[in-house]
PDB file of C-alpha atoms in Angstrom:
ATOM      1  CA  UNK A   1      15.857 -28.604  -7.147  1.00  0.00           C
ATOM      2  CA  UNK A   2      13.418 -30.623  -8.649  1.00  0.00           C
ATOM      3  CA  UNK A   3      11.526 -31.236  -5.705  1.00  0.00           C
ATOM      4  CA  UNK A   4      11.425 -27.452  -4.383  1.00  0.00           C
ATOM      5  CA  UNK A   5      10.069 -26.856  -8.125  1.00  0.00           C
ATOM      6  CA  UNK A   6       7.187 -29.307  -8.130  1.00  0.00           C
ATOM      7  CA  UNK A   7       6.299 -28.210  -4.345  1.00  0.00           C
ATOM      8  CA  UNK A   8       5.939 -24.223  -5.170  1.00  0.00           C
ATOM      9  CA  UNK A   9       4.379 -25.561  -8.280  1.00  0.00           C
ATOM     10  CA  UNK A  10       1.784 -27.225  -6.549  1.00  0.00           C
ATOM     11  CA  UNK A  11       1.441 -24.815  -3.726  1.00  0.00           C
ATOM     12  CA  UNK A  12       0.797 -22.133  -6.078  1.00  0.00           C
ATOM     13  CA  UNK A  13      -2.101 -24.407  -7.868  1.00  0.00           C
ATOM     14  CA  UNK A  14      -3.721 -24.418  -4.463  1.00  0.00           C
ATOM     15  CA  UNK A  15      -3.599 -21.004  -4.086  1.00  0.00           C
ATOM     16  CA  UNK A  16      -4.318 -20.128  -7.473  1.00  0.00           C
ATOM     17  CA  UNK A  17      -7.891 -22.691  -6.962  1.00  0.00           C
ATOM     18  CA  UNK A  18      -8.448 -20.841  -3.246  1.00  0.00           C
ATOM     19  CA  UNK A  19      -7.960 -17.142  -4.407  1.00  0.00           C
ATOM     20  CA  UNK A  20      -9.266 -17.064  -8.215  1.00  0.00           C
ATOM     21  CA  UNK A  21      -5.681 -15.595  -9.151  1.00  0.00           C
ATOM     22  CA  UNK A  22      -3.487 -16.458 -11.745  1.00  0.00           C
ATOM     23  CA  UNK A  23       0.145 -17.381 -11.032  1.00  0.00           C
ATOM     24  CA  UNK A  24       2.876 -14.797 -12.141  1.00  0.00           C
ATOM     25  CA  UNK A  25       6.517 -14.150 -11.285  1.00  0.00           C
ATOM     26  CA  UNK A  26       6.830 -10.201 -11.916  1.00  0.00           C
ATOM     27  CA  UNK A  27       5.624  -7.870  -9.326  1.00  0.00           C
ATOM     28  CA  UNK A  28       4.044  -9.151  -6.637  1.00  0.00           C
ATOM     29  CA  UNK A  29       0.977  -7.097  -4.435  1.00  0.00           C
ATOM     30  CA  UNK A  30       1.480  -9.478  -1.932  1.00  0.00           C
ATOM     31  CA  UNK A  31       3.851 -12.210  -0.277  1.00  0.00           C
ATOM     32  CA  UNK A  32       3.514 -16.162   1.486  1.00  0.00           C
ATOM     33  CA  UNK A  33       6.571 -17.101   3.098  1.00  0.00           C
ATOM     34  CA  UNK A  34       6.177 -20.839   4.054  1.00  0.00           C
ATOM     35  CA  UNK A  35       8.797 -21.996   6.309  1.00  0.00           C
ATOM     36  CA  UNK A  36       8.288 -25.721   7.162  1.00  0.00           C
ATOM     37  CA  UNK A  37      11.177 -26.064   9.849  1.00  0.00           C
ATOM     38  CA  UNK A  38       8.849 -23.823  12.501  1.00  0.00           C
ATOM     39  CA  UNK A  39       5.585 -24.432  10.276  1.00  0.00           C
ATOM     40  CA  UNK A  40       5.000 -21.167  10.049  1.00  0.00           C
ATOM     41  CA  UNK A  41       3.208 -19.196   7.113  1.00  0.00           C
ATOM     42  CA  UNK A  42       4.155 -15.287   7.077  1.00  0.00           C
ATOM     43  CA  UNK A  43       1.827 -12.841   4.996  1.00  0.00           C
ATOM     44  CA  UNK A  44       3.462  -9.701   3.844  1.00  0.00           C
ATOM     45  CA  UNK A  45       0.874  -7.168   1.737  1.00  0.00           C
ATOM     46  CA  UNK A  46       2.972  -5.300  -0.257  1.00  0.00           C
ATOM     47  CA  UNK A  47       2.182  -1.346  -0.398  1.00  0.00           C
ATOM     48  CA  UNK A  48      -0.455  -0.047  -2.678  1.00  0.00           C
ATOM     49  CA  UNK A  49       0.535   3.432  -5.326  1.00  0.00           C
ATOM     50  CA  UNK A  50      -1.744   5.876  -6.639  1.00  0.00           C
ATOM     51  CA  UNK A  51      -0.203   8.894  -8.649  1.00  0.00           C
ATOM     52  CA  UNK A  52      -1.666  11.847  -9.489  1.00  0.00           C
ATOM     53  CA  UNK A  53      -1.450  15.636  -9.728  1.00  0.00           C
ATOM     54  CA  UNK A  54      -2.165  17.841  -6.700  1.00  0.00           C
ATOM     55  CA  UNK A  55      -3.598  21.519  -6.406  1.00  0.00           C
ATOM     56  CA  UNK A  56      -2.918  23.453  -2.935  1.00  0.00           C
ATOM     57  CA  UNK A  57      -5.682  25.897  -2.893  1.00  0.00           C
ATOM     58  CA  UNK A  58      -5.705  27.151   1.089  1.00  0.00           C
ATOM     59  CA  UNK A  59      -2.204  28.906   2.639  1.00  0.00           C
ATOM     60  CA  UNK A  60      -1.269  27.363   5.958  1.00  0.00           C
ATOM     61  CA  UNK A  61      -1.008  23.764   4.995  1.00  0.00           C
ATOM     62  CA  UNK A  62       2.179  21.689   4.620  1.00  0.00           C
ATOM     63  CA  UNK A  63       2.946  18.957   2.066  1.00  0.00           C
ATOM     64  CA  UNK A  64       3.386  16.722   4.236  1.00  0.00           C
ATOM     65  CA  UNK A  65       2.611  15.394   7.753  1.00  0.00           C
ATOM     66  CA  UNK A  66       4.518  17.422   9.980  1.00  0.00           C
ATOM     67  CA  UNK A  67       5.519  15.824  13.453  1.00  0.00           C
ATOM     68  CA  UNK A  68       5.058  18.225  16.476  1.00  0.00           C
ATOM     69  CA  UNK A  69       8.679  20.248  17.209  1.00  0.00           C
ATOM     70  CA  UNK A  70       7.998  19.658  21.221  1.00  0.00           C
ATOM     71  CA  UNK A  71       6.774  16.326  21.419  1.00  0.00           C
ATOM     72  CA  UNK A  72       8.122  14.904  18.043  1.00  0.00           C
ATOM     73  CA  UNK A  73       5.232  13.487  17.103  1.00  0.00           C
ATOM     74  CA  UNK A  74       3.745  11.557  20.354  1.00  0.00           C
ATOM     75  CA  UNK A  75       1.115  13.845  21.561  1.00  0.00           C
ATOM     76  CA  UNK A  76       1.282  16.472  24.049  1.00  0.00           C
ATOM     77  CA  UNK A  77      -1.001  19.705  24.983  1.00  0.00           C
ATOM     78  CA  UNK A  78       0.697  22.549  22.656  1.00  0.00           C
ATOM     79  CA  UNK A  79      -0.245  20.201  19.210  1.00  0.00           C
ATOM     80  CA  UNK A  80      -3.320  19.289  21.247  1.00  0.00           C
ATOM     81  CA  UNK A  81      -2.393  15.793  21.232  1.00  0.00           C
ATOM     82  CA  UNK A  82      -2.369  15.419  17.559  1.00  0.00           C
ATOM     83  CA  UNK A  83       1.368  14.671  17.620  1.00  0.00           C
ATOM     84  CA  UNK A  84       1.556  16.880  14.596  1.00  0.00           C
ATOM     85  CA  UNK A  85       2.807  20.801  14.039  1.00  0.00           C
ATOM     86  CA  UNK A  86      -0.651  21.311  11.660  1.00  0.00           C
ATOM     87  CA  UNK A  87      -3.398  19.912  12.016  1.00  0.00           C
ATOM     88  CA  UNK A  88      -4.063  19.216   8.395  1.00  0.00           C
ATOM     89  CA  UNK A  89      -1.345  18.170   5.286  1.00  0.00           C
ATOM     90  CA  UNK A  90      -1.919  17.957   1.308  1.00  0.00           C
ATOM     91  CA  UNK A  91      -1.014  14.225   2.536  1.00  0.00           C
ATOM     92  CA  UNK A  92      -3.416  13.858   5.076  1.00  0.00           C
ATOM     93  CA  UNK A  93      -6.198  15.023   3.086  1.00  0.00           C
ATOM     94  CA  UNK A  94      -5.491  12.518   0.450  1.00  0.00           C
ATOM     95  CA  UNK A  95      -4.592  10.302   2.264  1.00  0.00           C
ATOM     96  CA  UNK A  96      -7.598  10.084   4.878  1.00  0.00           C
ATOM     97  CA  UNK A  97      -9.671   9.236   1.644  1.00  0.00           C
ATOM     98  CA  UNK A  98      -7.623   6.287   0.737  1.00  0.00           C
ATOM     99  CA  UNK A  99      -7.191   4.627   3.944  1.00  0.00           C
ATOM    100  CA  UNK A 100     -11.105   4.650   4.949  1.00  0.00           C
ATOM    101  CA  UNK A 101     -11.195   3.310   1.144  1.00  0.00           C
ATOM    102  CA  UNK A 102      -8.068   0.427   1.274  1.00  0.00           C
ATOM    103  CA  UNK A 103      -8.589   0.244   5.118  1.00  0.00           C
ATOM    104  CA  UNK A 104      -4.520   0.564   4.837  1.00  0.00           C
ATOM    105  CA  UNK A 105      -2.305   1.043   7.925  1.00  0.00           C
ATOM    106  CA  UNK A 106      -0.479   4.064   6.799  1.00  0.00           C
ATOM    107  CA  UNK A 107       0.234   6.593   4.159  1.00  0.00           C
ATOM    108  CA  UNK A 108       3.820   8.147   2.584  1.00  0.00           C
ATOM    109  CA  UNK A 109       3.932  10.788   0.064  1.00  0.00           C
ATOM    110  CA  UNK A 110       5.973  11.370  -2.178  1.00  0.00           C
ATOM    111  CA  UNK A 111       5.837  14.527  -4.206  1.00  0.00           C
ATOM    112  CA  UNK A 112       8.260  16.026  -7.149  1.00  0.00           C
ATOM    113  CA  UNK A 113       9.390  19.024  -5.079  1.00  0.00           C
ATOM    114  CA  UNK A 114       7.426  20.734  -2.697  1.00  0.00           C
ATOM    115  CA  UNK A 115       5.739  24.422  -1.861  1.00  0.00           C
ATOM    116  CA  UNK A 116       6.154  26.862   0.975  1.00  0.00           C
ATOM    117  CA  UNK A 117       3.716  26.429   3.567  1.00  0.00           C
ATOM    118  CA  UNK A 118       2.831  29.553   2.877  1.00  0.00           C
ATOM    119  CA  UNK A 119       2.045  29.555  -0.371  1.00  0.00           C
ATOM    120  CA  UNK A 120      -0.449  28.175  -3.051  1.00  0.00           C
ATOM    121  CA  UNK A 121      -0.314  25.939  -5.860  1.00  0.00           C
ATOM    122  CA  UNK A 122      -2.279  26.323  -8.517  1.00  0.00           C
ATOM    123  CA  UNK A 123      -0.485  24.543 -11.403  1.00  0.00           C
ATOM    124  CA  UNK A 124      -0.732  21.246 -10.100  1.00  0.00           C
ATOM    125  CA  UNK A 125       1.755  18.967  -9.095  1.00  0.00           C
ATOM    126  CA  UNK A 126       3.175  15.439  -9.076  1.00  0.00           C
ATOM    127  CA  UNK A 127       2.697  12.925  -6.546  1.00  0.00           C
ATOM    128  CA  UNK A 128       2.584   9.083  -5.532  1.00  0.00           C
ATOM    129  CA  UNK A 129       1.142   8.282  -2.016  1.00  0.00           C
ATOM    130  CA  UNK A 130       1.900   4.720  -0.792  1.00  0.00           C
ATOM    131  CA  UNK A 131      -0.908   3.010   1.022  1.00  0.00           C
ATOM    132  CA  UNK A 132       0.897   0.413   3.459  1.00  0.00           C
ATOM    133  CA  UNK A 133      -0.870  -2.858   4.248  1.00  0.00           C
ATOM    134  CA  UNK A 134      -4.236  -2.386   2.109  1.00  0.00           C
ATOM    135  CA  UNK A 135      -6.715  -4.535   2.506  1.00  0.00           C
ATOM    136  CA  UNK A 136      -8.611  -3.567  -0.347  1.00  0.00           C
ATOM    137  CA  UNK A 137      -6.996  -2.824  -3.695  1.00  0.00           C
ATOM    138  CA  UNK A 138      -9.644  -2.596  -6.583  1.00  0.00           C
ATOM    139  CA  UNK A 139     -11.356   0.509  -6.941  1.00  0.00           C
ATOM    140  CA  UNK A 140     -12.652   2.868  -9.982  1.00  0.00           C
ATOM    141  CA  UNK A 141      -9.617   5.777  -9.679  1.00  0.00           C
ATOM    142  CA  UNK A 142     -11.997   7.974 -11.447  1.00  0.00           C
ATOM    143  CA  UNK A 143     -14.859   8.027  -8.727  1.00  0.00           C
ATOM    144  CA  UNK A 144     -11.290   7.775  -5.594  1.00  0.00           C
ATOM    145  CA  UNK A 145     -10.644  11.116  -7.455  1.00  0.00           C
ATOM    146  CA  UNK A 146     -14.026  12.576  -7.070  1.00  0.00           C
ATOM    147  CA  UNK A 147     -14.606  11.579  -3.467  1.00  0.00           C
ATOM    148  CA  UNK A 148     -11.292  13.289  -2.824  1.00  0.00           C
ATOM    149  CA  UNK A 149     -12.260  16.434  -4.662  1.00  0.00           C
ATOM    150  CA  UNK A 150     -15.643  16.098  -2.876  1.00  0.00           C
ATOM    151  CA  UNK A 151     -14.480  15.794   0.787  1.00  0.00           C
ATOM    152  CA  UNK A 152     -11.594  18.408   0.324  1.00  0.00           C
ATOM    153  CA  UNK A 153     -13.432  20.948  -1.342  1.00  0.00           C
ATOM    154  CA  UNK A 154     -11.508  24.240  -1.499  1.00  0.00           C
ATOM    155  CA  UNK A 155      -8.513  22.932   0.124  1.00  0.00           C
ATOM    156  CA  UNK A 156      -7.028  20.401  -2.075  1.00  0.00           C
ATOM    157  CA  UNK A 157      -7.863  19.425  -5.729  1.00  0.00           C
ATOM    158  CA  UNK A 158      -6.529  16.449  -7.514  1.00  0.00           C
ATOM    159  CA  UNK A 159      -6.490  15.631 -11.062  1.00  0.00           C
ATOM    160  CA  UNK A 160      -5.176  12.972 -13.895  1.00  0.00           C
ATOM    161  CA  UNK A 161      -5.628   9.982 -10.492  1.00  0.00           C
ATOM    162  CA  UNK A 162      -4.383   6.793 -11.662  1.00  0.00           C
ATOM    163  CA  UNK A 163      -3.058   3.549 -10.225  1.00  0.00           C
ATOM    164  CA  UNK A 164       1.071   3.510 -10.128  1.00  0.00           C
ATOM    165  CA  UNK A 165       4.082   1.940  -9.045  1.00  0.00           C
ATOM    166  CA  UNK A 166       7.203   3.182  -7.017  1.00  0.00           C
ATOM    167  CA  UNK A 167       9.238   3.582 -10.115  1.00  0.00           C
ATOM    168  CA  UNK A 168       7.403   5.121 -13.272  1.00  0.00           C
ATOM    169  CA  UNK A 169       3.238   5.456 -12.247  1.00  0.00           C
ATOM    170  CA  UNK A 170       2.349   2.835 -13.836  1.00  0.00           C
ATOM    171  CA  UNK A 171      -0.161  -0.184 -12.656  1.00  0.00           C
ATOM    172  CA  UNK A 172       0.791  -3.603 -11.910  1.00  0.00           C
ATOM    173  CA  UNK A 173      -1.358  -6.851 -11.690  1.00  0.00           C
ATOM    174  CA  UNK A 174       0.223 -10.096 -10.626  1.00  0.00           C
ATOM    175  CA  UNK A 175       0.660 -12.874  -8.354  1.00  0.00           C
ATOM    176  CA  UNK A 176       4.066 -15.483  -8.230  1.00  0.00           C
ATOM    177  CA  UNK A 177       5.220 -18.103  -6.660  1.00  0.00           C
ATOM    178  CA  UNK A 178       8.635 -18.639  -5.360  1.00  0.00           C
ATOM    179  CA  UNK A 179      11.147 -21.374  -3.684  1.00  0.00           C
ATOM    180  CA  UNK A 180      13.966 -19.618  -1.431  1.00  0.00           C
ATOM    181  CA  UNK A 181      16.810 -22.096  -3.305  1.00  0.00           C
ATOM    182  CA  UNK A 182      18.443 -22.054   0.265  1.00  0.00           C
ATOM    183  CA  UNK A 183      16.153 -22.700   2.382  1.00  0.00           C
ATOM    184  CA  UNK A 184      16.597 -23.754   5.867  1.00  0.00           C
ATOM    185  CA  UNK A 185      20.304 -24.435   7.782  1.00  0.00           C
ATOM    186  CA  UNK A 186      18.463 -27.842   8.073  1.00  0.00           C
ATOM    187  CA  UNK A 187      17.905 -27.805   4.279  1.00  0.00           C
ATOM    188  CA  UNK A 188      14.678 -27.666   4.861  1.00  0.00           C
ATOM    189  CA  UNK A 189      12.965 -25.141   2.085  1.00  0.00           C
ATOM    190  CA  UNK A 190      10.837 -22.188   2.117  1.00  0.00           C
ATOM    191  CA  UNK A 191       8.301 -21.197   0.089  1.00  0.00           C
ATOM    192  CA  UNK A 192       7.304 -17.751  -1.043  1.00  0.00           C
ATOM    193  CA  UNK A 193       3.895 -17.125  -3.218  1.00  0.00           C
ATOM    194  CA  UNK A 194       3.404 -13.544  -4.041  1.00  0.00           C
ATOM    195  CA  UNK A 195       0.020 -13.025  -4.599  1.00  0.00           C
ATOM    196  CA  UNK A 196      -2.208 -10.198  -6.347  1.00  0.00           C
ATOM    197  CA  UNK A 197      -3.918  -8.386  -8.880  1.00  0.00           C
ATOM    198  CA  UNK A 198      -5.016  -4.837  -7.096  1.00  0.00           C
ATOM    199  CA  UNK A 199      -8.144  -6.926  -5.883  1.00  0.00           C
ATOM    200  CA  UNK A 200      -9.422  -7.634  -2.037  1.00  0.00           C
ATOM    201  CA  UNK A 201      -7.729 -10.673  -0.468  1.00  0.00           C
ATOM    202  CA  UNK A 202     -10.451 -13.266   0.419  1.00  0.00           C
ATOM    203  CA  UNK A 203     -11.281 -13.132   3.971  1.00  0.00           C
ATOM    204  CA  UNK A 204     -10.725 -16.896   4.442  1.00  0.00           C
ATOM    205  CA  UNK A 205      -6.976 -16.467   2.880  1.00  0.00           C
ATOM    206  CA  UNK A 206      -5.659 -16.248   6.487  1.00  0.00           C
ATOM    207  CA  UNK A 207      -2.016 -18.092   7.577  1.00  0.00           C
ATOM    208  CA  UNK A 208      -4.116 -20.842   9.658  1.00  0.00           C
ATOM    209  CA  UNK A 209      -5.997 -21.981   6.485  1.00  0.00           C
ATOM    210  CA  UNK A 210      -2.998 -22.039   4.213  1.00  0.00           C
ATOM    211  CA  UNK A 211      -0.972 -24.370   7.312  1.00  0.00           C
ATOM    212  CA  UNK A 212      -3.308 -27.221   6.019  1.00  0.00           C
ATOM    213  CA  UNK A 213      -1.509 -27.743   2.676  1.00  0.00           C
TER     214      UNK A 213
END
C-alpha cells in the first residue's frame, strides 16, 4: 500500500509539472489509466456539460436528433443520406456550435420534457447537452451563448448558458490521481490520474510521452 501510494504520488507530481494542473481527487474532466503489466497508458476525456434554457421559435423541428424510420439512421435516398427523419434538431443547432468550438466527437441532450414537433416554445426551457471527447474545454459561456443566438437566428434562442454537470448544472474544476488497490492478477498495479480543470489538454500530453515515466 505504501508503495502504490508514493508511486501515484509521484506520478501525479509529474503530471501536475507537465500539464500546469493541480492534483485533486473529486471530479475528474479526464482519466490516465497506467497499466504496467502490458505498459500501456489509456486516456479517457470525460464528457463536457453546458446547461441552459432553450427557445423553439420555427414549427417543424424536433428536440432531438431524430434517426431516419427507413434506414434507422445509416443513410439512404428518402432522408437524403442524412441518416436522420429532419434535417435540423433544437440539438443539432446547439450542438453544431459546440462541437466546431470543443472539437468534441458527439453531442446528447438532455432536456426537462419536451414539445410537439409541431409546436413552439416560447417560454424557454431546460437543458444540458453533453459534449463527448472535447478537446477544448475553456471558453467564455457568455460569448458560446451569443454565437449560438447568432448562427441560429430565428430558429433557436438560448438564454441563462452556463457550464454544468450531469447531476445539478453546476461547474466542476479538478484533476486526481488514483491507484486501482487491486491491480493486476500478477499484482502488478495500475494507476489512474484524472486530470482537468475545463481547460485544453496540452498537445504534447499524448500516451507515448507519459510511457517515459
Amino acid at each position: 500500500e505504501v508503495f502504490k501510494t508514493h508511486l501515484a504520488r509521484e506520478l501525479g507530481m509529474i503530471l501536475s509539472e507537465k500539464t500546469g494542473k493541480d492534483m485533486d481527487r473529486n471530479v475528474p474532466d479526464m482519466t490516465v489509466v497506467f497499466n504496467f503489466e502490458y505498459n500501456t497508458v489509456e486516456l479517457t476525456i470525460m464528457p463536457l456539460y453546458f446547461y441552459g434554457l432553450y427557445k423553439k421559435l420555427i414549427r417543424g423541428i424536433p428536440q432531438t436528433r431524430w434517426p431516419c424510420s427507413k434506414c434507422r439512421g445509416l443513410g439512404c435516398e428518402p432522408c437524403d443520406w442524412t441518416g436522420f427523419q429532419y434535417k435540423e434538431s433544437v440539438e443539432q443547432l446547439i450542438g453544431k456550435v459546440l462541437m466546431d468550438k470543443t472539437d468534441g466527437l458527439d453531442t446528447r441532450f438532455h432536456g426537462a420534457g419536451r414539445e410537439d414537433i409541431d409546436a413552439l416554445n416560447l417560454a424557454g426551457r431546460e437543458f444540458v447537452i453533453e459534449i463527448k471527447m472535447p478537446k477544448k474545454r475553456k471558453f467564455d459561456v457568455k460569448k458560446l451563448e451569443k454565437e449560438i443566438n447568432k448562427k441560429n437566428k430565428g430558429k433557436v434562442e438560448v438564454s441563462k448558458f452556463r457550464y454544468a454537470d450531469s447531476a445539478n448544472g453546476f461547474g466542476v474544476t479538478v484533476v486526481a490521481v488514483e491507484l486501482n488497490s487491486k491491480g493486476t492478477e500478477d499484482g502488478i498495479p495500475v494507476v489512474k490520474l484524472l486530470i482537468s480543470d475545463h481547460g485544453e489538454f496540452p498537445a504534447s500530453f499524448q500516451a507515448r510521452t507519459l510511457q517515459k515515466y
